[in-house]
PDB file of C-alpha atoms in Angstrom:
ATOM      1  CA  MET A 554     -24.034  11.366   3.111  1.00 53.00           C
ATOM      2  CA  ALA A 555     -21.126  10.187   5.270  1.00 77.00           C
ATOM      3  CA  THR A 556     -17.563  11.383   4.810  1.00 94.00           C
ATOM      4  CA  ALA A 557     -15.143   8.873   3.320  1.00 98.00           C
ATOM      5  CA  ALA A 558     -11.529   8.246   4.288  1.00 98.00           C
ATOM      6  CA  ILE A 559      -8.979   7.300   1.631  1.00 98.00           C
ATOM      7  CA  TYR A 560      -6.003   5.234   2.762  1.00 97.00           C
ATOM      8  CA  LEU A 561      -3.205   4.865   0.195  1.00 96.00           C
ATOM      9  CA  ALA A 562      -0.643   2.308   1.323  1.00 94.00           C
ATOM     10  CA  HIS A 563       1.756  -0.455   0.319  1.00 94.00           C
ATOM     11  CA  LEU A 564       0.344  -2.995   2.829  1.00 97.00           C
ATOM     12  CA  ASN A 565       3.142  -5.391   1.930  1.00 96.00           C
ATOM     13  CA  PRO A 566       2.154  -7.043   4.202  1.00 98.00           C
ATOM     14  CA  LEU A 567      -0.661  -5.599   6.325  1.00 98.00           C
ATOM     15  CA  THR A 568       0.700  -5.141   9.856  1.00 97.00           C
ATOM     16  CA  LYS A 569      -0.904  -4.487  13.237  1.00 96.00           C
ATOM     17  CA  ALA A 570      -0.074  -0.799  12.782  1.00 94.00           C
ATOM     18  CA  HIS A 571      -2.066  -0.743   9.511  1.00 96.00           C
ATOM     19  CA  GLU A 572      -4.860  -2.525  11.353  1.00 97.00           C
ATOM     20  CA  GLU A 573      -4.840   0.173  14.048  1.00 95.00           C
ATOM     21  CA  ILE A 574      -4.952   2.976  11.459  1.00 96.00           C
ATOM     22  CA  ILE A 575      -7.890   1.471   9.573  1.00 97.00           C
ATOM     23  CA  SER A 576      -9.746   0.637  12.797  1.00 97.00           C
ATOM     24  CA  THR A 577      -9.354   4.240  13.975  1.00 95.00           C
ATOM     25  CA  LEU A 578     -10.621   5.616  10.653  1.00 96.00           C
ATOM     26  CA  LEU A 579     -13.656   3.318  10.785  1.00 97.00           C
ATOM     27  CA  ARG A 580     -14.863   5.075  13.923  1.00 96.00           C
ATOM     28  CA  ASN A 581     -15.646   8.221  11.930  1.00 95.00           C
ATOM     29  CA  TYR A 582     -15.535   7.419   8.220  1.00 97.00           C
ATOM     30  CA  LYS A 583     -16.455   4.997   5.488  1.00 97.00           C
ATOM     31  CA  VAL A 584     -13.001   3.650   4.615  1.00 98.00           C
ATOM     32  CA  TYR A 585     -11.542   3.000   1.181  1.00 98.00           C
ATOM     33  CA  VAL A 586      -8.196   1.180   1.129  1.00 98.00           C
ATOM     34  CA  PHE A 587      -5.965   1.492  -1.936  1.00 98.00           C
ATOM     35  CA  PRO A 588      -2.991  -0.908  -1.972  1.00 97.00           C
ATOM     36  CA  VAL A 589      -0.498   0.438  -4.524  1.00 97.00           C
ATOM     37  CA  ARG A 590       0.025  -1.546  -7.751  1.00 98.00           C
ATOM     38  CA  PHE A 591       2.665  -1.342 -10.483  1.00 98.00           C
ATOM     39  CA  VAL A 592       1.474  -2.723 -13.809  1.00 98.00           C
ATOM     40  CA  GLN A 593       3.274  -3.339 -17.096  1.00 97.00           C
ATOM     41  CA  GLY A 594       0.959  -4.416 -19.868  1.00 95.00           C
ATOM     42  CA  ASP A 595      -1.585  -6.540 -18.020  1.00 92.00           C
ATOM     43  CA  VAL A 596       0.905  -7.886 -15.476  1.00 97.00           C
ATOM     44  CA  GLU A 597       1.459  -6.618 -11.941  1.00 98.00           C
ATOM     45  CA  ILE A 598       5.163  -6.206 -11.144  1.00 98.00           C
ATOM     46  CA  ASN A 599       6.246  -7.477  -7.750  1.00 97.00           C
ATOM     47  CA  THR A 600       9.702  -7.181  -6.208  1.00 97.00           C
ATOM     48  CA  LYS A 601      11.467  -7.999  -2.968  1.00 97.00           C
ATOM     49  CA  SER A 602      10.127  -4.689  -1.594  1.00 96.00           C
ATOM     50  CA  PHE A 603       6.622  -5.373  -2.964  1.00 97.00           C
ATOM     51  CA  PRO A 604       6.306  -9.171  -2.802  1.00 98.00           C
ATOM     52  CA  PHE A 605       2.593  -9.718  -2.358  1.00 98.00           C
ATOM     53  CA  SER A 606       0.177  -9.138  -5.235  1.00 98.00           C
ATOM     54  CA  PHE A 607      -2.776  -6.799  -5.032  1.00 98.00           C
ATOM     55  CA  GLU A 608      -5.152  -9.763  -4.741  1.00 98.00           C
ATOM     56  CA  VAL A 609      -3.225 -11.213  -1.780  1.00 98.00           C
ATOM     57  CA  ARG A 610      -3.124  -7.828  -0.024  1.00 98.00           C
ATOM     58  CA  LYS A 611      -6.838  -7.343  -0.677  1.00 98.00           C
ATOM     59  CA  GLN A 612      -7.386 -10.754   0.899  1.00 98.00           C
ATOM     60  CA  MET A 613      -5.356  -9.620   3.935  1.00 98.00           C
ATOM     61  CA  VAL A 614      -7.489  -6.504   4.443  1.00 98.00           C
ATOM     62  CA  GLU A 615     -10.754  -8.360   3.960  1.00 98.00           C
ATOM     63  CA  ALA A 616      -9.651 -11.176   6.291  1.00 98.00           C
ATOM     64  CA  VAL A 617      -9.307  -8.604   9.072  1.00 98.00           C
ATOM     65  CA  PHE A 618     -12.134  -6.167   8.275  1.00 98.00           C
ATOM     66  CA  GLY A 619     -14.589  -8.106   6.114  1.00 98.00           C
ATOM     67  CA  ASP A 620     -16.942  -5.832   4.187  1.00 96.00           C
ATOM     68  CA  ARG A 621     -16.494  -2.915   6.600  1.00 97.00           C
ATOM     69  CA  VAL A 622     -13.942  -1.420   4.179  1.00 98.00           C
ATOM     70  CA  LYS A 623     -13.730  -1.227   0.400  1.00 98.00           C
ATOM     71  CA  VAL A 624     -10.452  -2.361  -1.171  1.00 98.00           C
ATOM     72  CA  LEU A 625      -9.967  -0.843  -4.621  1.00 98.00           C
ATOM     73  CA  PRO A 626      -7.286  -1.265  -7.327  1.00 98.00           C
ATOM     74  CA  ASP A 627      -7.238   2.363  -8.518  1.00 98.00           C
ATOM     75  CA  TYR A 628      -3.898   3.331  -6.939  1.00 97.00           C
ATOM     76  CA  THR A 629      -2.142   1.859  -9.962  1.00 98.00           C
ATOM     77  CA  PHE A 630       0.959   3.103 -11.759  1.00 97.00           C
ATOM     78  CA  TYR A 631       1.150   1.970 -15.376  1.00 97.00           C
ATOM     79  CA  ALA A 632       4.531   1.504 -17.074  1.00 98.00           C
ATOM     80  CA  PRO A 633       6.570   3.430 -17.931  1.00 97.00           C
ATOM     81  CA  PHE A 634       6.444   4.690 -14.350  1.00 97.00           C
ATOM     82  CA  SER A 635       8.774   7.599 -15.128  1.00 97.00           C
ATOM     83  CA  LYS A 636       5.828   9.432 -16.698  1.00 97.00           C
ATOM     84  CA  TYR A 637       4.446  10.079 -13.179  1.00 97.00           C
ATOM     85  CA  MET A 638       7.556  12.065 -12.283  1.00 96.00           C
ATOM     86  CA  PRO A 639       8.008  14.652 -11.010  1.00 93.00           C
ATOM     87  CA  PRO A 640       5.016  14.498  -8.678  1.00 92.00           C
ATOM     88  CA  LEU A 641       2.575  17.412  -8.894  1.00 91.00           C
ATOM     89  CA  LEU A 642       4.106  18.683 -12.149  1.00 93.00           C
ATOM     90  CA  SER A 643       3.361  15.573 -14.192  1.00 96.00           C
ATOM     91  CA  SER A 644      -0.094  15.474 -15.768  1.00 97.00           C
ATOM     92  CA  LYS A 645      -0.036  11.687 -15.309  1.00 97.00           C
ATOM     93  CA  SER A 646       0.275  12.127 -11.546  1.00 97.00           C
ATOM     94  CA  TRP A 647      -2.936  14.172 -11.612  1.00 97.00           C
ATOM     95  CA  GLU A 648      -4.609  11.503 -13.732  1.00 97.00           C
ATOM     96  CA  LEU A 649      -3.630   9.020 -11.016  1.00 97.00           C
ATOM     97  CA  ARG A 650      -5.175  11.275  -8.390  1.00 97.00           C
ATOM     98  CA  ASN A 651      -8.449  11.410 -10.348  1.00 97.00           C
ATOM     99  CA  GLN A 652      -8.288   7.662 -10.933  1.00 97.00           C
ATOM    100  CA  ILE A 653      -8.097   7.124  -7.151  1.00 97.00           C
ATOM    101  CA  VAL A 654     -11.148   9.232  -6.313  1.00 97.00           C
ATOM    102  CA  SER A 655     -13.226   8.020  -9.279  1.00 96.00           C
ATOM    103  CA  HIS A 656     -14.830   5.177  -7.321  1.00 94.00           C
ATOM    104  CA  VAL A 657     -15.234   6.986  -4.015  1.00 97.00           C
ATOM    105  CA  GLU A 658     -19.008   7.335  -3.756  1.00 95.00           C
ATOM    106  CA  GLU A 659     -19.024  10.112  -1.161  1.00 95.00           C
ATOM    107  CA  ARG A 660     -18.638  13.719  -2.243  1.00 92.00           C
ATOM    108  CA  ASP A 661     -16.803  14.606   0.974  1.00 96.00           C
ATOM    109  CA  PHE A 662     -13.605  12.722   1.720  1.00 97.00           C
ATOM    110  CA  VAL A 663     -10.355  12.931   3.648  1.00 97.00           C
ATOM    111  CA  SER A 664      -7.097  11.014   3.305  1.00 97.00           C
ATOM    112  CA  TYR A 665      -4.713   9.582   5.871  1.00 96.00           C
ATOM    113  CA  THR A 666      -0.969   9.747   6.307  1.00 91.00           C
ATOM    114  CA  GLY A 667       1.240  10.049   9.360  1.00 86.00           C
ATOM    115  CA  ASP A 668       4.087  11.556   7.328  1.00 85.00           C
ATOM    116  CA  LYS A 669       4.411  15.367   7.204  1.00 86.00           C
ATOM    117  CA  ALA A 670       5.885  15.480   3.687  1.00 86.00           C
ATOM    118  CA  GLU A 671       3.216  13.117   2.362  1.00 90.00           C
ATOM    119  CA  ARG A 672       0.536  15.208   4.066  1.00 92.00           C
ATOM    120  CA  LEU A 673       1.708  18.299   2.201  1.00 92.00           C
ATOM    121  CA  MET A 674       1.631  16.413  -1.093  1.00 93.00           C
ATOM    122  CA  LEU A 675      -1.851  15.041  -0.415  1.00 96.00           C
ATOM    123  CA  LYS A 676      -2.988  18.565   0.400  1.00 96.00           C
ATOM    124  CA  ILE A 677      -1.712  19.899  -2.936  1.00 96.00           C
ATOM    125  CA  TYR A 678      -3.465  17.010  -4.704  1.00 97.00           C
ATOM    126  CA  ARG A 679      -6.679  18.160  -2.957  1.00 96.00           C
ATOM    127  CA  LEU A 680      -7.056  14.855  -1.101  1.00 97.00           C
ATOM    128  CA  ASN A 681      -7.801  16.627   2.198  1.00 97.00           C
ATOM    129  CA  PRO A 682      -5.329  14.897   4.555  1.00 96.00           C
ATOM    130  CA  ILE A 683      -6.222  14.761   8.231  1.00 95.00           C
ATOM    131  CA  LYS A 684      -3.581  15.424  10.854  1.00 87.00           C
ATOM    132  CA  ALA A 685      -2.285  12.156  12.281  1.00 86.00           C
ATOM    133  CA  GLU A 686       0.674  10.833  14.233  1.00 81.00           C
ATOM    134  CA  ARG A 687       3.123   8.584  12.438  1.00 78.00           C
ATOM    135  CA  LEU A 688       2.925   4.949  13.526  1.00 79.00           C
ATOM    136  CA  ASP A 689       5.771   2.501  13.155  1.00 74.00           C
ATOM    137  CA  ILE A 690       4.311   0.423  10.317  1.00 68.00           C
ATOM    138  CA  SER A 691       7.257  -2.037  10.420  1.00 83.00           C
ATOM    139  CA  ALA A 692       6.287  -3.840   7.195  1.00 92.00           C
ATOM    140  CA  SER A 693       9.978  -3.699   6.225  1.00 91.00           C
ATOM    141  CA  SER A 694      10.933  -5.405   9.482  1.00 92.00           C
ATOM    142  CA  VAL A 695       8.299  -8.072   8.848  1.00 94.00           C
ATOM    143  CA  LYS A 696       9.694  -8.721   5.362  1.00 95.00           C
ATOM    144  CA  GLU A 697      13.259  -8.985   6.700  1.00 93.00           C
ATOM    145  CA  MET A 698      12.124 -11.606   9.204  1.00 93.00           C
ATOM    146  CA  LEU A 699      10.113 -13.485   6.566  1.00 95.00           C
ATOM    147  CA  TYR A 700      13.090 -13.630   4.197  1.00 94.00           C
ATOM    148  CA  ALA A 701      15.470 -14.708   6.966  1.00 92.00           C
ATOM    149  CA  GLU A 702      13.130 -17.543   7.899  1.00 92.00           C
ATOM    150  CA  ALA A 703      12.695 -18.590   4.242  1.00 93.00           C
ATOM    151  CA  LEU A 704      16.483 -18.735   3.813  1.00 92.00           C
ATOM    152  CA  GLY A 705      16.780 -21.162   6.710  1.00 89.00           C
ATOM    153  CA  GLN A 706      18.331 -18.711   9.110  1.00 83.00           C
ATOM    154  CA  LYS A 707      17.050 -19.139  12.655  1.00 69.00           C
ATOM    155  CA  GLU A 708      13.264 -19.106  12.794  1.00 63.00           C
ATOM    156  CA  GLN A 709      11.973 -15.562  12.977  1.00 61.00           C
ATOM    157  CA  ASP A 710       8.799 -16.036  14.994  1.00 71.00           C
ATOM    158  CA  GLY A 711       8.784 -12.310  15.754  1.00 87.00           C
ATOM    159  CA  TRP A 712       6.993 -11.444  12.526  1.00 93.00           C
ATOM    160  CA  ARG A 713       3.894 -13.384  13.592  1.00 92.00           C
ATOM    161  CA  GLY A 714       3.439 -10.978  16.478  1.00 92.00           C
ATOM    162  CA  MET A 715       3.623  -7.977  14.154  1.00 94.00           C
ATOM    163  CA  VAL A 716       0.721  -8.925  11.884  1.00 97.00           C
ATOM    164  CA  PRO A 717      -2.907  -9.863  12.618  1.00 97.00           C
ATOM    165  CA  GLU A 718      -3.422 -13.606  13.041  1.00 97.00           C
ATOM    166  CA  ALA A 719      -5.529 -13.824   9.858  1.00 98.00           C
ATOM    167  CA  VAL A 720      -2.726 -12.147   7.899  1.00 98.00           C
ATOM    168  CA  ALA A 721      -0.131 -14.577   9.270  1.00 97.00           C
ATOM    169  CA  LYS A 722      -2.218 -17.431   7.866  1.00 98.00           C
ATOM    170  CA  ILE A 723      -2.378 -15.753   4.444  1.00 98.00           C
ATOM    171  CA  ILE A 724       1.407 -15.224   4.458  1.00 98.00           C
ATOM    172  CA  GLU A 725       1.931 -18.888   5.334  1.00 97.00           C
ATOM    173  CA  ALA A 726      -0.445 -19.898   2.497  1.00 98.00           C
ATOM    174  CA  ASN A 727       1.691 -17.796   0.124  1.00 98.00           C
ATOM    175  CA  TRP A 728       5.067 -18.938   1.446  1.00 97.00           C
ATOM    176  CA  ASP A 729       6.234 -19.694  -2.100  1.00 98.00           C
ATOM    177  CA  VAL A 730       6.167 -15.936  -2.745  1.00 98.00           C
ATOM    178  CA  VAL A 731       8.312 -15.308   0.350  1.00 97.00           C
ATOM    179  CA  THR A 732      10.789 -17.999  -0.708  1.00 97.00           C
ATOM    180  CA  LYS A 733      10.994 -16.634  -4.267  1.00 97.00           C
ATOM    181  CA  PHE A 734      11.852 -13.091  -3.215  1.00 97.00           C
ATOM    182  CA  ALA A 735      14.085 -14.142  -0.312  1.00 96.00           C
ATOM    183  CA  LYS A 736      16.495 -15.547  -2.910  1.00 93.00           C
ATOM    184  CA  SER A 737      16.355 -12.529  -5.226  1.00 94.00           C
ATOM    185  CA  GLU A 738      17.996  -9.127  -5.398  1.00 93.00           C
ATOM    186  CA  ASP A 739      15.705  -6.173  -4.710  1.00 92.00           C
ATOM    187  CA  ALA A 740      14.797  -4.804  -8.143  1.00 94.00           C
ATOM    188  CA  THR A 741      13.450  -1.536  -6.721  1.00 95.00           C
ATOM    189  CA  SER A 742      14.684   2.054  -7.056  1.00 93.00           C
ATOM    190  CA  ARG A 743      13.851   5.132  -4.998  1.00 92.00           C
ATOM    191  CA  VAL A 744      13.001   8.196  -7.087  1.00 92.00           C
ATOM    192  CA  MET A 745      12.261  11.490  -5.336  1.00 87.00           C
ATOM    193  CA  GLY A 746      11.392   9.623  -2.155  1.00 84.00           C
ATOM    194  CA  MET A 747       9.118   7.118  -3.898  1.00 89.00           C
ATOM    195  CA  LYS A 748       9.888   3.449  -4.529  1.00 93.00           C
ATOM    196  CA  PHE A 749       9.335   1.998  -8.001  1.00 96.00           C
ATOM    197  CA  PRO A 750      10.183  -1.356  -9.580  1.00 97.00           C
ATOM    198  CA  LYS A 751      13.192  -0.990 -11.884  1.00 96.00           C
ATOM    199  CA  GLN A 752      11.331  -3.087 -14.458  1.00 97.00           C
ATOM    200  CA  GLY A 753       8.962  -0.810 -16.301  1.00 97.00           C
ATOM    201  CA  TYR A 754      10.335   2.468 -14.941  1.00 97.00           C
ATOM    202  CA  LYS A 755      11.528   3.770 -18.354  1.00 93.00           C
TER     203      LYS A 755
END
């Protein structure tokens, strides 16, 4: 049976760098993509840092790769998110790890990250990270340009060159989401290097 590759990511939105990473993995692995979700009750929490819902991000991946990759919802933090802290020591963080691999059909799998600290963490979680160079994902830069354009500041055409064409169309179809978060404060906190929505953290 083939070896699988697990890619845990925000994908908010999917950029050309994400596209390059997934395309490279597809040369050697069956690829599973896990866009992160934050859920309180039955509702996904989105913020200025995480504007696009899981379903929209899944649509982005599938618009670029079709059925060549599997997009799964198992990288999900359930409120209160504080129960996953600290990483590695929290039993809930290990439950999340097992939740992620539960629908990976292959017995042998690797995971991807270009970040050295993340690679160490993935190794401790027994997710078998492969060595990779860090790419400039630039999703934050894309969001800044999107919000500037939504607020009527000079048109930020640059973002369209940073995402696949199919993704640009999906962003345009969900422009109400961009407009909503452009006018809001960022309700996100960083805890031990990880970003969480403030709503639902405790």
